[in-house]
PDB file of C-alpha atoms in Angstrom:
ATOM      1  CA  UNK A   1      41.714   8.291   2.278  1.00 42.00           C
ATOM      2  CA  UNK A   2      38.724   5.663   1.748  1.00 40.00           C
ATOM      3  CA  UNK A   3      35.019   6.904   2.215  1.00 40.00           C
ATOM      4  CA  UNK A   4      32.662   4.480   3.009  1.00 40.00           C
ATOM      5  CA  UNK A   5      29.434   4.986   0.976  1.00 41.00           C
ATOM      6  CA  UNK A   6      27.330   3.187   3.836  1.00 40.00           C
ATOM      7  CA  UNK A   7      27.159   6.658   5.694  1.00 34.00           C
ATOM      8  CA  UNK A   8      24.331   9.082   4.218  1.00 37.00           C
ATOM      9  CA  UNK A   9      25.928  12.531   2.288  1.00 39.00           C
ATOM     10  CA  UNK A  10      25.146  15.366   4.247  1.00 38.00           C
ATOM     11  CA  UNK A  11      22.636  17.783   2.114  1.00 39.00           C
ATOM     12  CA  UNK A  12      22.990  20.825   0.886  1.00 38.00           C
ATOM     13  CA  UNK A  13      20.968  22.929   2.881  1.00 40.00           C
ATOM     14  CA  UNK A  14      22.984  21.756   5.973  1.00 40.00           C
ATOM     15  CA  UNK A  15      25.625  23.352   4.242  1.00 38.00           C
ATOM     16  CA  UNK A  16      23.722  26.879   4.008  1.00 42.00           C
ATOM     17  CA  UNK A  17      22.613  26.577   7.755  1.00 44.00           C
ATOM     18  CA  UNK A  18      26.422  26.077   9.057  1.00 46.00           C
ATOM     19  CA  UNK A  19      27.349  29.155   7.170  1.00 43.00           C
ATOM     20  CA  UNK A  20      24.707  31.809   8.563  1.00 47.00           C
ATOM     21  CA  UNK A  21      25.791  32.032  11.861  1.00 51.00           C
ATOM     22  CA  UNK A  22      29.598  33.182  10.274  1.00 51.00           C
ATOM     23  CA  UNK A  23      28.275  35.625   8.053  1.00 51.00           C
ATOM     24  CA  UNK A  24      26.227  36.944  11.020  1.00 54.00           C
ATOM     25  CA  UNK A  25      29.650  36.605  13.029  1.00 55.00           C
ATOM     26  CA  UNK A  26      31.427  38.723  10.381  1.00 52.00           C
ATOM     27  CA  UNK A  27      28.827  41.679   9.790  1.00 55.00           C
ATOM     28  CA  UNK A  28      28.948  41.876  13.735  1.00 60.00           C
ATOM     29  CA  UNK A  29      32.800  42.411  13.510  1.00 63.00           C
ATOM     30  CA  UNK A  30      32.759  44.868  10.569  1.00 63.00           C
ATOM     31  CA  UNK A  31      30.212  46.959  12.230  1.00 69.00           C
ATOM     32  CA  UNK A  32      31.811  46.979  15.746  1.00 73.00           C
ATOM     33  CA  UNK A  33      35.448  47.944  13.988  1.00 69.00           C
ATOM     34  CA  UNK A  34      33.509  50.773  12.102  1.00 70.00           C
ATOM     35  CA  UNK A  35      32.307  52.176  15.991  1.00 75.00           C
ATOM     36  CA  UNK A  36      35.786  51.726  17.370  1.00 73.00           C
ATOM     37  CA  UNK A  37      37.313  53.997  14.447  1.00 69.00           C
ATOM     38  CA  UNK A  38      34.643  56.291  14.596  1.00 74.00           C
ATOM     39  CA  UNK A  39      34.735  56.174  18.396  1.00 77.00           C
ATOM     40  CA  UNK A  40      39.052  57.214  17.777  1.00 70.00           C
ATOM     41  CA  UNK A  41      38.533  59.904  15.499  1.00 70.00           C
ATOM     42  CA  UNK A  42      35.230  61.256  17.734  1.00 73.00           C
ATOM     43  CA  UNK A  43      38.146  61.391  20.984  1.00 70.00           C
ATOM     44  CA  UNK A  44      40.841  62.015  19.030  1.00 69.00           C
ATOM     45  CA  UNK A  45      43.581  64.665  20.045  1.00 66.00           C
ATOM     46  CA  UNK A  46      42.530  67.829  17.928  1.00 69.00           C
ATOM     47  CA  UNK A  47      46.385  68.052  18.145  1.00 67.00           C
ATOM     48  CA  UNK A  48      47.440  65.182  16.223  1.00 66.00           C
ATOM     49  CA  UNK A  49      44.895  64.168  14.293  1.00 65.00           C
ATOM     50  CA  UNK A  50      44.754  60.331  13.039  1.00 62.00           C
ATOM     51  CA  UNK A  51      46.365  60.023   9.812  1.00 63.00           C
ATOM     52  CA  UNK A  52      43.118  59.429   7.123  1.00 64.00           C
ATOM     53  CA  UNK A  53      45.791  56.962   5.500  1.00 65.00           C
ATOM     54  CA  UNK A  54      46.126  54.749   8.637  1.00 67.00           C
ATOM     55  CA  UNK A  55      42.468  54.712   8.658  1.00 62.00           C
ATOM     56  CA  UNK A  56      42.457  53.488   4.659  1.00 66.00           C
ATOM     57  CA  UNK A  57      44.637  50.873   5.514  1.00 70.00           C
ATOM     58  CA  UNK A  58      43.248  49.729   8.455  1.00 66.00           C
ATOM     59  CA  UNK A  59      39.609  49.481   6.746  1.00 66.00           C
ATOM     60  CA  UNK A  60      42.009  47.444   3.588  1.00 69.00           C
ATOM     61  CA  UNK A  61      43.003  44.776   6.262  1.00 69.00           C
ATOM     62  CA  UNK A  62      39.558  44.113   7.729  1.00 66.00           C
ATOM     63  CA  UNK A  63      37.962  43.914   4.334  1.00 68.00           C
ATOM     64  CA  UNK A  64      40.725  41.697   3.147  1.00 70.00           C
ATOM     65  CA  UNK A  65      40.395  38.938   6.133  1.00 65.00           C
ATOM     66  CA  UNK A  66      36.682  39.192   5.766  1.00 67.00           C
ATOM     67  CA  UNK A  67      37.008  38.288   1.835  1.00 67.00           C
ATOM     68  CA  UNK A  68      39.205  35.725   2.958  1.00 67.00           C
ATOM     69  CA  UNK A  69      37.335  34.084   5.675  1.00 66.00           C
ATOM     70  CA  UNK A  70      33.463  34.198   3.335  1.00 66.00           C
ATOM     71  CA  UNK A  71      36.080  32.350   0.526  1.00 62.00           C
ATOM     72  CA  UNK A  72      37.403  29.912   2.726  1.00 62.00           C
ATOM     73  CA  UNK A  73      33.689  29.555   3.474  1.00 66.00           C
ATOM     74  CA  UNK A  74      32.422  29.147   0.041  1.00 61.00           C
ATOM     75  CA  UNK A  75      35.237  26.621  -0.518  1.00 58.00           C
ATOM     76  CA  UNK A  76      34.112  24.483   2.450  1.00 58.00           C
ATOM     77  CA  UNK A  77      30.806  24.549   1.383  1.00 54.00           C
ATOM     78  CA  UNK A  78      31.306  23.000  -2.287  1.00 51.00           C
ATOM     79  CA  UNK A  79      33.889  20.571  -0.813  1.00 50.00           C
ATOM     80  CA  UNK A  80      30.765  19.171   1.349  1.00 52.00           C
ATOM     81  CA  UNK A  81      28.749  19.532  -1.719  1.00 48.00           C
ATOM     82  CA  UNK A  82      31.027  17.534  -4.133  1.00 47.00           C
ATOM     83  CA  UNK A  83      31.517  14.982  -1.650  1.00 51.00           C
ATOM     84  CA  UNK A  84      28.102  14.640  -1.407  1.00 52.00           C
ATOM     85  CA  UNK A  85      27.640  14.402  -4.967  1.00 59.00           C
ATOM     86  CA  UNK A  86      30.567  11.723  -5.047  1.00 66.00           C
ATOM     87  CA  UNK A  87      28.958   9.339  -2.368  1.00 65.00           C
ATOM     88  CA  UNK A  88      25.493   9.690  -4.497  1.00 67.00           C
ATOM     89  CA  UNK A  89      27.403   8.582  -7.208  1.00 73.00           C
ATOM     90  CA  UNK A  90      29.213   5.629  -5.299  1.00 77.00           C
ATOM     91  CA  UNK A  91      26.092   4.354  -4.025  1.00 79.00           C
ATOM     92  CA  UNK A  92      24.724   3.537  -7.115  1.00 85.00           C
ATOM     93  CA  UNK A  93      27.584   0.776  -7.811  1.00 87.00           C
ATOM     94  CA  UNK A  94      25.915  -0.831  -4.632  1.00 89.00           C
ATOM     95  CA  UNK A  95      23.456  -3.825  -5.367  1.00 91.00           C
ATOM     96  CA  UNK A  96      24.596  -4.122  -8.866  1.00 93.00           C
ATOM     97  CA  UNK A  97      26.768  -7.456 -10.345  1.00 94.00           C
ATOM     98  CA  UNK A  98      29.936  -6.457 -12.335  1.00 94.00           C
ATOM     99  CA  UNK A  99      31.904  -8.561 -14.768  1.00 94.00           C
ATOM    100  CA  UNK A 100      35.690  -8.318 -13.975  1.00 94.00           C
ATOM    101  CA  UNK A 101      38.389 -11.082 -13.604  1.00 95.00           C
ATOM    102  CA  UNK A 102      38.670 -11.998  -9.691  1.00 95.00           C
ATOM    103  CA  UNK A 103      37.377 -14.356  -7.483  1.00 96.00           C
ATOM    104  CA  UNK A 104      33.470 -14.701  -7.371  1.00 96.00           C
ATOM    105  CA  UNK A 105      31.258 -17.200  -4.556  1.00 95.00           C
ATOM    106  CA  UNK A 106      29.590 -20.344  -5.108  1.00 96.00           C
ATOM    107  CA  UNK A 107      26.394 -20.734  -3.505  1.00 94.00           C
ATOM    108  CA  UNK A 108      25.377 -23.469  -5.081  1.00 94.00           C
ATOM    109  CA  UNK A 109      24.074 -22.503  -8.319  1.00 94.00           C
ATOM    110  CA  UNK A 110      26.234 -22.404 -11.580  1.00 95.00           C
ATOM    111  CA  UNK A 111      28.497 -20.039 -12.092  1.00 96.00           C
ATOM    112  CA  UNK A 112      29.257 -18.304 -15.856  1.00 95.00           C
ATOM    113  CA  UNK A 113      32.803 -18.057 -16.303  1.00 95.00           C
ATOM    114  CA  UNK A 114      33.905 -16.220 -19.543  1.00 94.00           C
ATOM    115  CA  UNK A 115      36.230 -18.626 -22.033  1.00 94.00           C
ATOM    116  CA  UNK A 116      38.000 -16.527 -24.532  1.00 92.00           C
ATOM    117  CA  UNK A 117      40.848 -18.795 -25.220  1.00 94.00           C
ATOM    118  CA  UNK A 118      43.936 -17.551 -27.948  1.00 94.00           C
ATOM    119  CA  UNK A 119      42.967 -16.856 -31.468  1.00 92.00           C
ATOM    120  CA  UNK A 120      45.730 -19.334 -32.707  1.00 93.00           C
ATOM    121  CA  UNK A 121      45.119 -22.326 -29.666  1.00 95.00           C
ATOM    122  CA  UNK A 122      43.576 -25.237 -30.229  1.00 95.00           C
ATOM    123  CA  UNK A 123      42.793 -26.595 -26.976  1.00 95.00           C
ATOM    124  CA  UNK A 124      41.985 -24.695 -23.213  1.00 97.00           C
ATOM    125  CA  UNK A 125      41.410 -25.479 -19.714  1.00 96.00           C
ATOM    126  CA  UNK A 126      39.654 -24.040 -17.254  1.00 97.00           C
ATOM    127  CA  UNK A 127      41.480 -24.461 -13.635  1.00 97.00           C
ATOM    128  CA  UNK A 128      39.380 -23.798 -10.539  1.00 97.00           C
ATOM    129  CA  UNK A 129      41.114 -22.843  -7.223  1.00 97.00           C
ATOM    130  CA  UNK A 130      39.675 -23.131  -3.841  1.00 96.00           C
ATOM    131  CA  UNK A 131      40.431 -19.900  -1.505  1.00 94.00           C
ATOM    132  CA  UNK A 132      43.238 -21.149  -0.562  1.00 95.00           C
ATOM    133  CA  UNK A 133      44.979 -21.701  -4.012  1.00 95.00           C
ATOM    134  CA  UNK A 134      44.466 -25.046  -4.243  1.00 96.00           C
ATOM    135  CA  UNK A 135      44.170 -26.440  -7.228  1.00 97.00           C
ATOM    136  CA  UNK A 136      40.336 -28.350  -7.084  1.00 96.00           C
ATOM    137  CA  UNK A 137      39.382 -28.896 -10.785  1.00 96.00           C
ATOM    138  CA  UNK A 138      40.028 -28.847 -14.174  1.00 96.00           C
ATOM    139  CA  UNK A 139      37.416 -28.917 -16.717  1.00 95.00           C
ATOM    140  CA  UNK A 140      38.755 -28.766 -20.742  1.00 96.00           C
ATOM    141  CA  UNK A 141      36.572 -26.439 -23.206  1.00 96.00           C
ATOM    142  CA  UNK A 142      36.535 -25.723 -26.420  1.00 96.00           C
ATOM    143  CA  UNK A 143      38.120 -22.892 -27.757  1.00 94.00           C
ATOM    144  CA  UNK A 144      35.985 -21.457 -29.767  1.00 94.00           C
ATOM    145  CA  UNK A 145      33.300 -21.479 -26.876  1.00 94.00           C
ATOM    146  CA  UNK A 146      33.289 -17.886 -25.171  1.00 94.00           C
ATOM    147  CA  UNK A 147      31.380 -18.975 -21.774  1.00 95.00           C
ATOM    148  CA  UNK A 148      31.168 -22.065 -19.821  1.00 96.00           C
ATOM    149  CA  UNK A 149      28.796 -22.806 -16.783  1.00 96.00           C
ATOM    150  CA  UNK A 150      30.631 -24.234 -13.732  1.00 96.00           C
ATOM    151  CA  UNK A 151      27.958 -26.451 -12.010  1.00 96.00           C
ATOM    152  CA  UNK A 152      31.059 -26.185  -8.601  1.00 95.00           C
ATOM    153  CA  UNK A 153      32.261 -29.839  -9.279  1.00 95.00           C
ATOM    154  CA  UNK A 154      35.290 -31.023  -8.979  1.00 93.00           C
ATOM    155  CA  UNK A 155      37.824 -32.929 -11.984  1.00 90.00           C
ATOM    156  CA  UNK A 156      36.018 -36.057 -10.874  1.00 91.00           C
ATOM    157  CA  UNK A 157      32.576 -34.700 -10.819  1.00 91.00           C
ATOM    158  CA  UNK A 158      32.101 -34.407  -7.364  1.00 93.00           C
ATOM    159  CA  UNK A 159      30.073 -31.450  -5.982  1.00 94.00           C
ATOM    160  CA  UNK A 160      32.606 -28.701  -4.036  1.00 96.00           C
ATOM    161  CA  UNK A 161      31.809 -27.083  -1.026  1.00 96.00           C
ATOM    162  CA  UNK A 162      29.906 -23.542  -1.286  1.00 96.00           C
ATOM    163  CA  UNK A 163      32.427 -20.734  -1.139  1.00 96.00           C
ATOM    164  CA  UNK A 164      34.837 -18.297  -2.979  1.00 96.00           C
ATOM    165  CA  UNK A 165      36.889 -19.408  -6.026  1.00 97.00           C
ATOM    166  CA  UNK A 166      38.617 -18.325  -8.879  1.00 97.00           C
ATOM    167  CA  UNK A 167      39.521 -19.652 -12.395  1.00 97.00           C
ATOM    168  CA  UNK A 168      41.718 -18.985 -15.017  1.00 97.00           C
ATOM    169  CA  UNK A 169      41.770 -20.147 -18.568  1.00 97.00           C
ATOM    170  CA  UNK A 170      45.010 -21.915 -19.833  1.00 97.00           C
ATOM    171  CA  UNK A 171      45.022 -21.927 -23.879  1.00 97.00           C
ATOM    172  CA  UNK A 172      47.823 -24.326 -25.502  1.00 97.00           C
ATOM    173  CA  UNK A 173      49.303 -24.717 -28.918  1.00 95.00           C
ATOM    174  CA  UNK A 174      50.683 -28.097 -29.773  1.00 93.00           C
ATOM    175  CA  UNK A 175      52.156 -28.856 -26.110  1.00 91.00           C
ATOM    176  CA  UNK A 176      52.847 -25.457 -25.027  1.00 94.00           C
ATOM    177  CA  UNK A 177      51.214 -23.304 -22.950  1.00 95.00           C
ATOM    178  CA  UNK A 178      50.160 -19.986 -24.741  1.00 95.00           C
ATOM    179  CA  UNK A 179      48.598 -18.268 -22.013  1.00 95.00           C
ATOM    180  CA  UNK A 180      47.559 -17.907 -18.600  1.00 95.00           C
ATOM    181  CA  UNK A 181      44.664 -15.264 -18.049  1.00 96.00           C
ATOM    182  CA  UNK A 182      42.305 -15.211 -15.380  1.00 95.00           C
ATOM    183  CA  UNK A 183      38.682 -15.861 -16.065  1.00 95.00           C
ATOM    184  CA  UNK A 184      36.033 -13.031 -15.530  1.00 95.00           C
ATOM    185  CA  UNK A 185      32.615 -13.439 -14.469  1.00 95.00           C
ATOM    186  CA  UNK A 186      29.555 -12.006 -12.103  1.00 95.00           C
ATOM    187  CA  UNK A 187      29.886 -10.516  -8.743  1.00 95.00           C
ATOM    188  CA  UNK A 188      27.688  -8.290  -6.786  1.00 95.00           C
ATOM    189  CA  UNK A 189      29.058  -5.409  -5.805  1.00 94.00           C
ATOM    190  CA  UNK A 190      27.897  -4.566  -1.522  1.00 94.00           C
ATOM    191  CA  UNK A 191      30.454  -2.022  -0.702  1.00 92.00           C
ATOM    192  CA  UNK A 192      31.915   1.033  -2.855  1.00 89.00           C
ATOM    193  CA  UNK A 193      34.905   3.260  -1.831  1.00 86.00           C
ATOM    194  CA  UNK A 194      36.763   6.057  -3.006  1.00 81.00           C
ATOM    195  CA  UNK A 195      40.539   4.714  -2.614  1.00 77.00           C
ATOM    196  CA  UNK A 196      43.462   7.617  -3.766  1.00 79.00           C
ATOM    197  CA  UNK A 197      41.093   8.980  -5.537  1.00 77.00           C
ATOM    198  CA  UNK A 198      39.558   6.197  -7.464  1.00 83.00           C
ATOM    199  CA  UNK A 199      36.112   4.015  -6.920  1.00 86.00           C
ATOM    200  CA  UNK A 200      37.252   0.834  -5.559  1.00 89.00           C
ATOM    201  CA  UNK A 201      34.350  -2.041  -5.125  1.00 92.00           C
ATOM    202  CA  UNK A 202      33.964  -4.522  -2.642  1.00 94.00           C
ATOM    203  CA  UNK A 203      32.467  -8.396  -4.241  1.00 95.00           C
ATOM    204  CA  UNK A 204      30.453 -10.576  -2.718  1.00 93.00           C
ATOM    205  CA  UNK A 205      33.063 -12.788  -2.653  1.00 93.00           C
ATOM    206  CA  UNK A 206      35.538 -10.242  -0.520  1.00 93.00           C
ATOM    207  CA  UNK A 207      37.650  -9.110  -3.704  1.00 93.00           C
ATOM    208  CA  UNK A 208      38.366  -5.328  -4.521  1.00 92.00           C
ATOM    209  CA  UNK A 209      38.567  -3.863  -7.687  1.00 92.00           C
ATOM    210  CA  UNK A 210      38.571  -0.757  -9.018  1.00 91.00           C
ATOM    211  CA  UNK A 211      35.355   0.534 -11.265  1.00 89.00           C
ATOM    212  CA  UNK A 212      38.107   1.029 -14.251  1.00 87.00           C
ATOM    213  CA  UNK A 213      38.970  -2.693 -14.440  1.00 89.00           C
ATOM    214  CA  UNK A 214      35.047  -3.914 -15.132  1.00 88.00           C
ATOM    215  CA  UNK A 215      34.006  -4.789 -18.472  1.00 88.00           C
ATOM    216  CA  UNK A 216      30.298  -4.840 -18.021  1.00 90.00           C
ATOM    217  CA  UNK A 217      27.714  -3.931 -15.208  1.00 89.00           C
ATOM    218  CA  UNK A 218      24.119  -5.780 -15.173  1.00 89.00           C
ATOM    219  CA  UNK A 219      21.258  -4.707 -12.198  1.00 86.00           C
ATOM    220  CA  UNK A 220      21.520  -6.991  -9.216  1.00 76.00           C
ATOM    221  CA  UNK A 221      19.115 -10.115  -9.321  1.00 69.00           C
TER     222      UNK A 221
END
């Protein structure tokens, strides 16, 4: 199940406020079950008197479905409390940039992308996709460089269009290709979900990924 963090947690107190009204509920049962039996015994047939056991047993199954119900309760409560706690948690993710290898938007400004080419390569590329996969640039670095600032123009130095990209960093040996890894760099988180159990983040630039998969976390500009 996903849970948006966009709704406010209900509080705590709320919590204390639903539950009154059931414990009143309960203590109203208990004491109108304790007038019924003593209303039996008062009537009773001196006859045949009510066994005491019946009444021990009968007193053992109320107590034992009121335990049950102020548990279930209880439960309930902390559920509401611990998902409260979660979305508190979640929210915080909102507003902030991550570093993680996915897409990321140009607005027009440049762009860090992260260049940590193979140990043993001797030369790398950078190659810039559009959204659409399209192959719109690439831009050679050196491979002992660890960042490179993508000013969004093209092979030919032509300025792109604003909008979501990716990159990944191709390092070669010789005339082979090495490796293929995509590039990681800043995107600001606006959305943050819990997804089977894990914190998933929605990027500016539309891409999930999960809070695991980030490298680095910096406060929002």
């Amino acid at each position: 199940m996903t849970t948006s963090v966009n709704f406010p947690s209900q509080s705590t107190p709320a919590v204390e406020n639903n539950s009154k009204p059931r414990a009143s509920i309960l203590t109203s049962d208990f004491e109108t079950f304790i007038k019924m039996l003593t209303t039996q015994a008062r009537y009773q047939d001196p006859l045949k008197p009510l066994d005491s056991a019946e009444y021990a047993s009968q007193l053992a199954q109320f107590s034992m479905v009121e335990q049950q119900v102020q548990a279930n309760e209880l439960l309930s409560g902390l559920a509401v409390a611990l998902s409260g706690s979660q979305l508190d948690k979640m929210s915080n993710w909102v507003g902030t940039e991550v570093h993680a290898a996915t897409a990321f938007r140009y607005d027009g400004e440049p762009v860090a992308i992260e260049t940590h080419a193979e140990p043993h390569a001797d030369r790398a590329e950078l190659i810039f996709r559009d959204a659409d996969g399209v192959v719109v640039a690439r831009v050679p670095v050196p491979v002992e460089d660890v960042e490179y600032s993508w000013a969004g123009e093209d092979s030919e130095g032509e300025e792109l269009p604003q909008g979501v990209y990716s990159a990944t960093l191709e390092s070669y040996k010789g005339r082979d290709k090495i490796s293929n890894n995509p590039a990681a760099v800043y995107n600001r988180v606006v959305e943050a979900q819990m997804h089977d159990g894990e914190v998933a983040l929605k990027l500016d630039s539309g891409a999930i990924v999960l809070a695991d998969s980030i490298t680095s976390i910096r406060k929002g500009a």
